[in-house]
Every structure is written in C-alpha cells, then in structure tokens.
Tab-separated table of C-alpha atoms in Angstrom:
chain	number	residue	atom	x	y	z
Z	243	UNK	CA	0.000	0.000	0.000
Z	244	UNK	CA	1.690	3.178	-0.853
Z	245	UNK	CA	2.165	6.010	1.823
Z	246	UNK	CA	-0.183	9.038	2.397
Z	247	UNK	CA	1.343	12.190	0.151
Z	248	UNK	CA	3.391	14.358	2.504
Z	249	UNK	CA	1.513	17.963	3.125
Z	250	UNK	CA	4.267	19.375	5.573
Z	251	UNK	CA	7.703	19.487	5.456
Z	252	UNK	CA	10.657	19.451	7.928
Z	253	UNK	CA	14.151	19.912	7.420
Z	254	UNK	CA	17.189	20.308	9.021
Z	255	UNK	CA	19.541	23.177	9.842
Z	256	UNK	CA	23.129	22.352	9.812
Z	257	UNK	CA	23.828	20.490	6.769
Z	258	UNK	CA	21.099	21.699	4.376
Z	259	UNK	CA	19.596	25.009	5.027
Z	260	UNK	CA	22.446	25.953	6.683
Z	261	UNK	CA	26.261	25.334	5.320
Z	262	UNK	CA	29.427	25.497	6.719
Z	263	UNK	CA	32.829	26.993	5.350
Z	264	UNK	CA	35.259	24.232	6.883
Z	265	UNK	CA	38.232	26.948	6.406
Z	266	UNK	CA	37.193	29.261	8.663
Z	267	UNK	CA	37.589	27.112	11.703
Z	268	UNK	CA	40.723	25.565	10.256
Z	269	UNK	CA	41.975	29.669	9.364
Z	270	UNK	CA	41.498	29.832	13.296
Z	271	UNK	CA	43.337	26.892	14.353
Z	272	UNK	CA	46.421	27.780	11.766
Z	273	UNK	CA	46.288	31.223	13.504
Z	274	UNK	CA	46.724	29.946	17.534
Z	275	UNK	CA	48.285	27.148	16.479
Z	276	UNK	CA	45.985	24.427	17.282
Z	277	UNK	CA	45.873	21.043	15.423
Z	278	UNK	CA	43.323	20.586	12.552
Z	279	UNK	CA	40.036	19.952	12.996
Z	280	UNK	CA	40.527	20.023	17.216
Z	281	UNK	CA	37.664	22.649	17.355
Z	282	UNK	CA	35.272	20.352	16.111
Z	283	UNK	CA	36.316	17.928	17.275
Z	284	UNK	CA	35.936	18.451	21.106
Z	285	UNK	CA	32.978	20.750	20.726
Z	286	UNK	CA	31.111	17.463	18.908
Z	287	UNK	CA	32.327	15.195	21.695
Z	288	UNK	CA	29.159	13.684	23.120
Z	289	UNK	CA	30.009	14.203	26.837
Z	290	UNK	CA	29.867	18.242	25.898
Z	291	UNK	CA	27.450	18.326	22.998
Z	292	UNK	CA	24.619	16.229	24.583
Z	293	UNK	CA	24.018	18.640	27.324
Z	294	UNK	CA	23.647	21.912	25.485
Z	295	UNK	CA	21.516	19.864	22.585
Z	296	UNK	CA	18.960	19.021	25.320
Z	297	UNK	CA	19.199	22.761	27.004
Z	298	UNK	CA	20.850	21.578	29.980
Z	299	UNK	CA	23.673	23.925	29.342
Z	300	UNK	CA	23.679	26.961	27.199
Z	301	UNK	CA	25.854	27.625	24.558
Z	302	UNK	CA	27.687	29.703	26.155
Z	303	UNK	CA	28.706	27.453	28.796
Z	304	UNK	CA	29.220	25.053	26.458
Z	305	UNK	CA	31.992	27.372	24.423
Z	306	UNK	CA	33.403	27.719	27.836
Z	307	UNK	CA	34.457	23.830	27.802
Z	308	UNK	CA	36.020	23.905	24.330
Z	309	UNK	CA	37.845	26.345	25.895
Z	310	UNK	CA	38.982	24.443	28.793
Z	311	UNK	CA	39.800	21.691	26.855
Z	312	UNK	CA	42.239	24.236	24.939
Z	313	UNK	CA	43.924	25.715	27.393
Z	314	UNK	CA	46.401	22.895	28.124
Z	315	UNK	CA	47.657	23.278	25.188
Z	316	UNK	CA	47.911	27.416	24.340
Z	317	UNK	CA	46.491	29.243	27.550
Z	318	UNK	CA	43.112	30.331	29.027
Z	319	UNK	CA	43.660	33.545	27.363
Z	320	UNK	CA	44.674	32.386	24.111
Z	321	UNK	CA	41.811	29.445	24.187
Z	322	UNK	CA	38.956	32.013	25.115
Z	323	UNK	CA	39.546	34.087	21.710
Z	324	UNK	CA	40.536	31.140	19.155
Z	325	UNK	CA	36.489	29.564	20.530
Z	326	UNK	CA	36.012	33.272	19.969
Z	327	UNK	CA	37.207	34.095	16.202
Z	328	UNK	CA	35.514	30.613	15.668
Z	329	UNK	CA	31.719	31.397	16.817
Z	330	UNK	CA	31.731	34.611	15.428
Z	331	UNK	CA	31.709	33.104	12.182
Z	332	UNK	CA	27.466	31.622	11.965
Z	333	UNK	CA	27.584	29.846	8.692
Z	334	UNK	CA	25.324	30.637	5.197
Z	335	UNK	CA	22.736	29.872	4.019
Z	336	UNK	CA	21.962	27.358	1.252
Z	337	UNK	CA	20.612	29.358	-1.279
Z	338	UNK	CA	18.570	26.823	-3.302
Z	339	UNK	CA	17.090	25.246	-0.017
Z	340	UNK	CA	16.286	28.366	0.614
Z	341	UNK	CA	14.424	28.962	-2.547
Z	342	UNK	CA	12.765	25.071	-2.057
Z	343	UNK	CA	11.558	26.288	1.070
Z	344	UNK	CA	10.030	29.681	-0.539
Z	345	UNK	CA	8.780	27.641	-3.074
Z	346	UNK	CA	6.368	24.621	-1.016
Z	347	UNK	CA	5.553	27.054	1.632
Z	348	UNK	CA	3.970	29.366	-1.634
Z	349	UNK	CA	2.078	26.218	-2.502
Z	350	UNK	CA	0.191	26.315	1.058
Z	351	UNK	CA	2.629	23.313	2.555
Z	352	UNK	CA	3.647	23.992	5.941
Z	353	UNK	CA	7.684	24.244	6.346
Z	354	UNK	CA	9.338	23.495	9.713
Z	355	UNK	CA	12.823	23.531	11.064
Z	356	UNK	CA	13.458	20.293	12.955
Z	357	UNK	CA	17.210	20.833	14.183
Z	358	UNK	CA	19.589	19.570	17.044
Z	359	UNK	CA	20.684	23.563	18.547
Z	360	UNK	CA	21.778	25.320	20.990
Z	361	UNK	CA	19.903	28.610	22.964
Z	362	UNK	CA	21.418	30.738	20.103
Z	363	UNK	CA	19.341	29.305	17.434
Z	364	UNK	CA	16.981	31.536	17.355
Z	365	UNK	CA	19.567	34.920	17.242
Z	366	UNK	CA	21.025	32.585	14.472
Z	367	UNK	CA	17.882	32.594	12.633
Z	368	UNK	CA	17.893	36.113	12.666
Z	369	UNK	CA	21.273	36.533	11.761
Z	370	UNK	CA	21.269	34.704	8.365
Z	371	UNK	CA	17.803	36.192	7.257
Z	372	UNK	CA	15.718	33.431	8.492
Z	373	UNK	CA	12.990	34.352	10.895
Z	374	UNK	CA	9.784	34.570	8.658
Z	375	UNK	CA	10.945	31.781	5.939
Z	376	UNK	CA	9.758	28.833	8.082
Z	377	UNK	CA	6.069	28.450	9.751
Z	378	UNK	CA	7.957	26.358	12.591
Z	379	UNK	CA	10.834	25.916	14.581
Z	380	UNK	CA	11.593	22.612	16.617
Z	381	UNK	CA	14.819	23.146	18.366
Z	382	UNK	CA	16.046	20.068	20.830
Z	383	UNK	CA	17.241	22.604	23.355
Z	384	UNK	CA	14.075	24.054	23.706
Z	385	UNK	CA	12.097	20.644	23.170
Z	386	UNK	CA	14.400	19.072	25.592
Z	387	UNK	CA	15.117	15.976	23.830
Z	388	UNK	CA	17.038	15.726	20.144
Z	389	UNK	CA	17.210	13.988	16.723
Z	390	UNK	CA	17.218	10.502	16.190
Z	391	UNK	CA	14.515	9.959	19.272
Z	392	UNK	CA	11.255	9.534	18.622
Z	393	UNK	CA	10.086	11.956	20.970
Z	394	UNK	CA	11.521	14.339	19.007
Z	395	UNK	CA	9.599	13.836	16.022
Z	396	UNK	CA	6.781	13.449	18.012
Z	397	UNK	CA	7.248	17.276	19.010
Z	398	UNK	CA	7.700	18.570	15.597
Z	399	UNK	CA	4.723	16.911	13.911
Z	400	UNK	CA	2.306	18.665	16.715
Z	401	UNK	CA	4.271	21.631	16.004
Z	402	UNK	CA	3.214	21.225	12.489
Z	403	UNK	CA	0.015	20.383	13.134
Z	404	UNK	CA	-0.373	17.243	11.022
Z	405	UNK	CA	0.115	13.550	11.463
Z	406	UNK	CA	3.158	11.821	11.151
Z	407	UNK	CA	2.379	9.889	8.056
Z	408	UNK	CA	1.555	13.317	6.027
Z	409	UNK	CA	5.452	14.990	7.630
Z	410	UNK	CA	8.334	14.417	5.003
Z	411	UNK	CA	11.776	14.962	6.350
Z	412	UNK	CA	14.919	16.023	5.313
Z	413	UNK	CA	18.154	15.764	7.197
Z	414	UNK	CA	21.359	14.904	5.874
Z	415	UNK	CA	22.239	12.388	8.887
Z	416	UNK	CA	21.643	8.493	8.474
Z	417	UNK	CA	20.446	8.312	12.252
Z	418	UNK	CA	18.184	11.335	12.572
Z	419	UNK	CA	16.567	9.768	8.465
Z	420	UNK	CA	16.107	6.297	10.165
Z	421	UNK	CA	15.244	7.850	13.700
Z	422	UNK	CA	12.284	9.801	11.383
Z	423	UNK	CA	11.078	6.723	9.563
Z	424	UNK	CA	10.524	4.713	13.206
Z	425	UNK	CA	8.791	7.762	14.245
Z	426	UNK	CA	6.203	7.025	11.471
Z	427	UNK	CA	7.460	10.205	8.955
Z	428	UNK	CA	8.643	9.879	5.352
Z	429	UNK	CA	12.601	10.829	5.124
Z	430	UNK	CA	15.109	11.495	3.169
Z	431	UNK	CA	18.891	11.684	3.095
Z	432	UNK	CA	19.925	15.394	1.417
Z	433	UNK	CA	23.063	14.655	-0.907
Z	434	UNK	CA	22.548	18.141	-2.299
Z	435	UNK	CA	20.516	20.187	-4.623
Z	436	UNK	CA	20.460	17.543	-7.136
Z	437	UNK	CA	17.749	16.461	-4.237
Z	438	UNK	CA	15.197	18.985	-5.458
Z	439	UNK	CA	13.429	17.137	-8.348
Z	440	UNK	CA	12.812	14.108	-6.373
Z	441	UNK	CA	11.660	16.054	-3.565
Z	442	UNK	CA	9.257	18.428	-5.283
Z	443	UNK	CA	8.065	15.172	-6.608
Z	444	UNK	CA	7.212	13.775	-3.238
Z	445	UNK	CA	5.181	17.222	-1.753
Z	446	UNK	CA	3.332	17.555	-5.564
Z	447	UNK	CA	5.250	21.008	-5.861
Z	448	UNK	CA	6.746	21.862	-9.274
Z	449	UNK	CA	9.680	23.971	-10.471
C-alpha cells in the first residue's frame, strides 16, 4: 500500500539550510596554532554536545568547555579568543534550499525547522535572514530531547500540526533519516541540490 502524500515538510539546519565553510575554523586553528580539525572535534564530543543539545547547558557554557579543553595546550587567554574568532563566524545559508523552502511554503505546505541547537538558534535565525521563511521551529534545546529519538519527532509533527504519516523529512544524517522513519514520517537523506526534483516530486510542488 503506498504512503499518504506528505503535506508538511521538515528539514534540518546544519547540513542543508544551513552550510558550513570548513576553512574558517581551520583559518582559526592555523592562527593559535591548534591542530586541525581540534575545534570540532571536542565541541562534537558527546560528553559536551549532549548537554547543550537538550538545554541543559547553554551555549555559552558550552563554548566555555572547548575552551577548557584548549587551554592545556595554548592558555586560558589564548583558548577564550581562538572559541572566539571561531563562533563569530554563523555559517550561510543554502541558497537553493532556501528557494525550495520559498517555493512549497507558496504552494500552502507547511515548512518546519526540525534541528539539534543550541539557545542561540533563534539569534542565528535572525542573523542569516531566516525568521519569517519557516512556519515552525523545533529546536532540541528548547524541546528538551534531540534527533534521532522519537520523541523528538513526536514534538515537531504537533508543532506542524499534522500527522506523522503526512510529515516528510529532510536531514542529511543516516540516524536522525532512520530515527524519522521509526517515528512514522517519510525521510530522506539530502546529498545536495540535485535532491530537489525528487523532492518536489514527493510534496506535488513543481519547479
């Protein structure tokens, strides 16, 4: 039996409305002489990321820690404005998920933003332009509880305001795609604009 045809959409934040220039946080680690990729890499470690994703910790407690961690190796002071130089920089928008977005919401389909943030999503939002594009946001902080859990999905589809079965999402991570498709919503895995067709397809928008 084939599925209901979706009638609201959710998508993700980092990784396909939002982008990421890897070279500026690897500009910043050339210029206080950290090693590559170290910003990341202990800002994404779970035991500091899972507390601010849930709203346990702000963000910028959670900065703080990267910071910490750095200062073994260059100084508190030298730490605190390398995390800095890095979080001044808030990414860019994807300009053809952008336009996608402009696009269903035009055709009366309801857009939400389902994303794993921080307390500064919303001043993000802002920032890049954001604020009235999207008729929802779902942020785990806020929600309490993130992407791949089913709870999660459960929040964003009352959010919405329709059932499950009807929600298409978009993410560009394997877990939160198969954490949507327990949770009863159609998902798919963004590879990139080339995306676009197959997704206009499967909301009955054209362009």
């Amino acid at each position: 039996m084939s599925r209901e045809r979706a009638t609201a959409l959710l998508v993700d934040f980092d990784g396909v409305l939002r982008r990421w220039d890897p070279a500026v946080a690897a500009g910043v680690e050339r210029e206080y002489g950290l090693t590559e990729g170290v910003l990341g890499e202990i800002a994404m470690s779970w035991g500091l990321l899972q507390p601010v994703l849930t709203g346990k910790v702000g963000h910028a407690d959670w900065m703080a820690s990267v910071a910490d961690a750095l200062t073994p190796s260059v100084g508190a002071e030298r730490a605190r404005a390398a995390v800095d130089d890095w979080q001044r920089y808030r990414g860019e928008v994807d300009p053809d998920v952008l336009a996608f977005v402009r696009e269903v919401r035009a055709a009366g389909v309801r857009v939400g933003l389902g994303t794993n943030a921080t307390d500064v999503l919303d001043a993000d939002l802002a920032a890049l332009g954001l604020t009235d594009e999207l008729d929802v946001v779902v942020n785990s902080s806020v929600a309490g509880v993130h992407k791949p859990a089913k709870e999660f999905f459960q929040v964003a589809c009352d959010a919405l305001e329709t059932p499950p079965s009807r929600v298409l999402f978009v993410d560009d991570e394997v877990r939160a795609v198969a954490g949507a498709r327990v949770a009863g919503l159609s998902a798919h895995r963004w590879s990139g604009p080339g995306d676009l067709r197959y997704l206009r397809a499967a909301l009955a928008t054209t362009g």
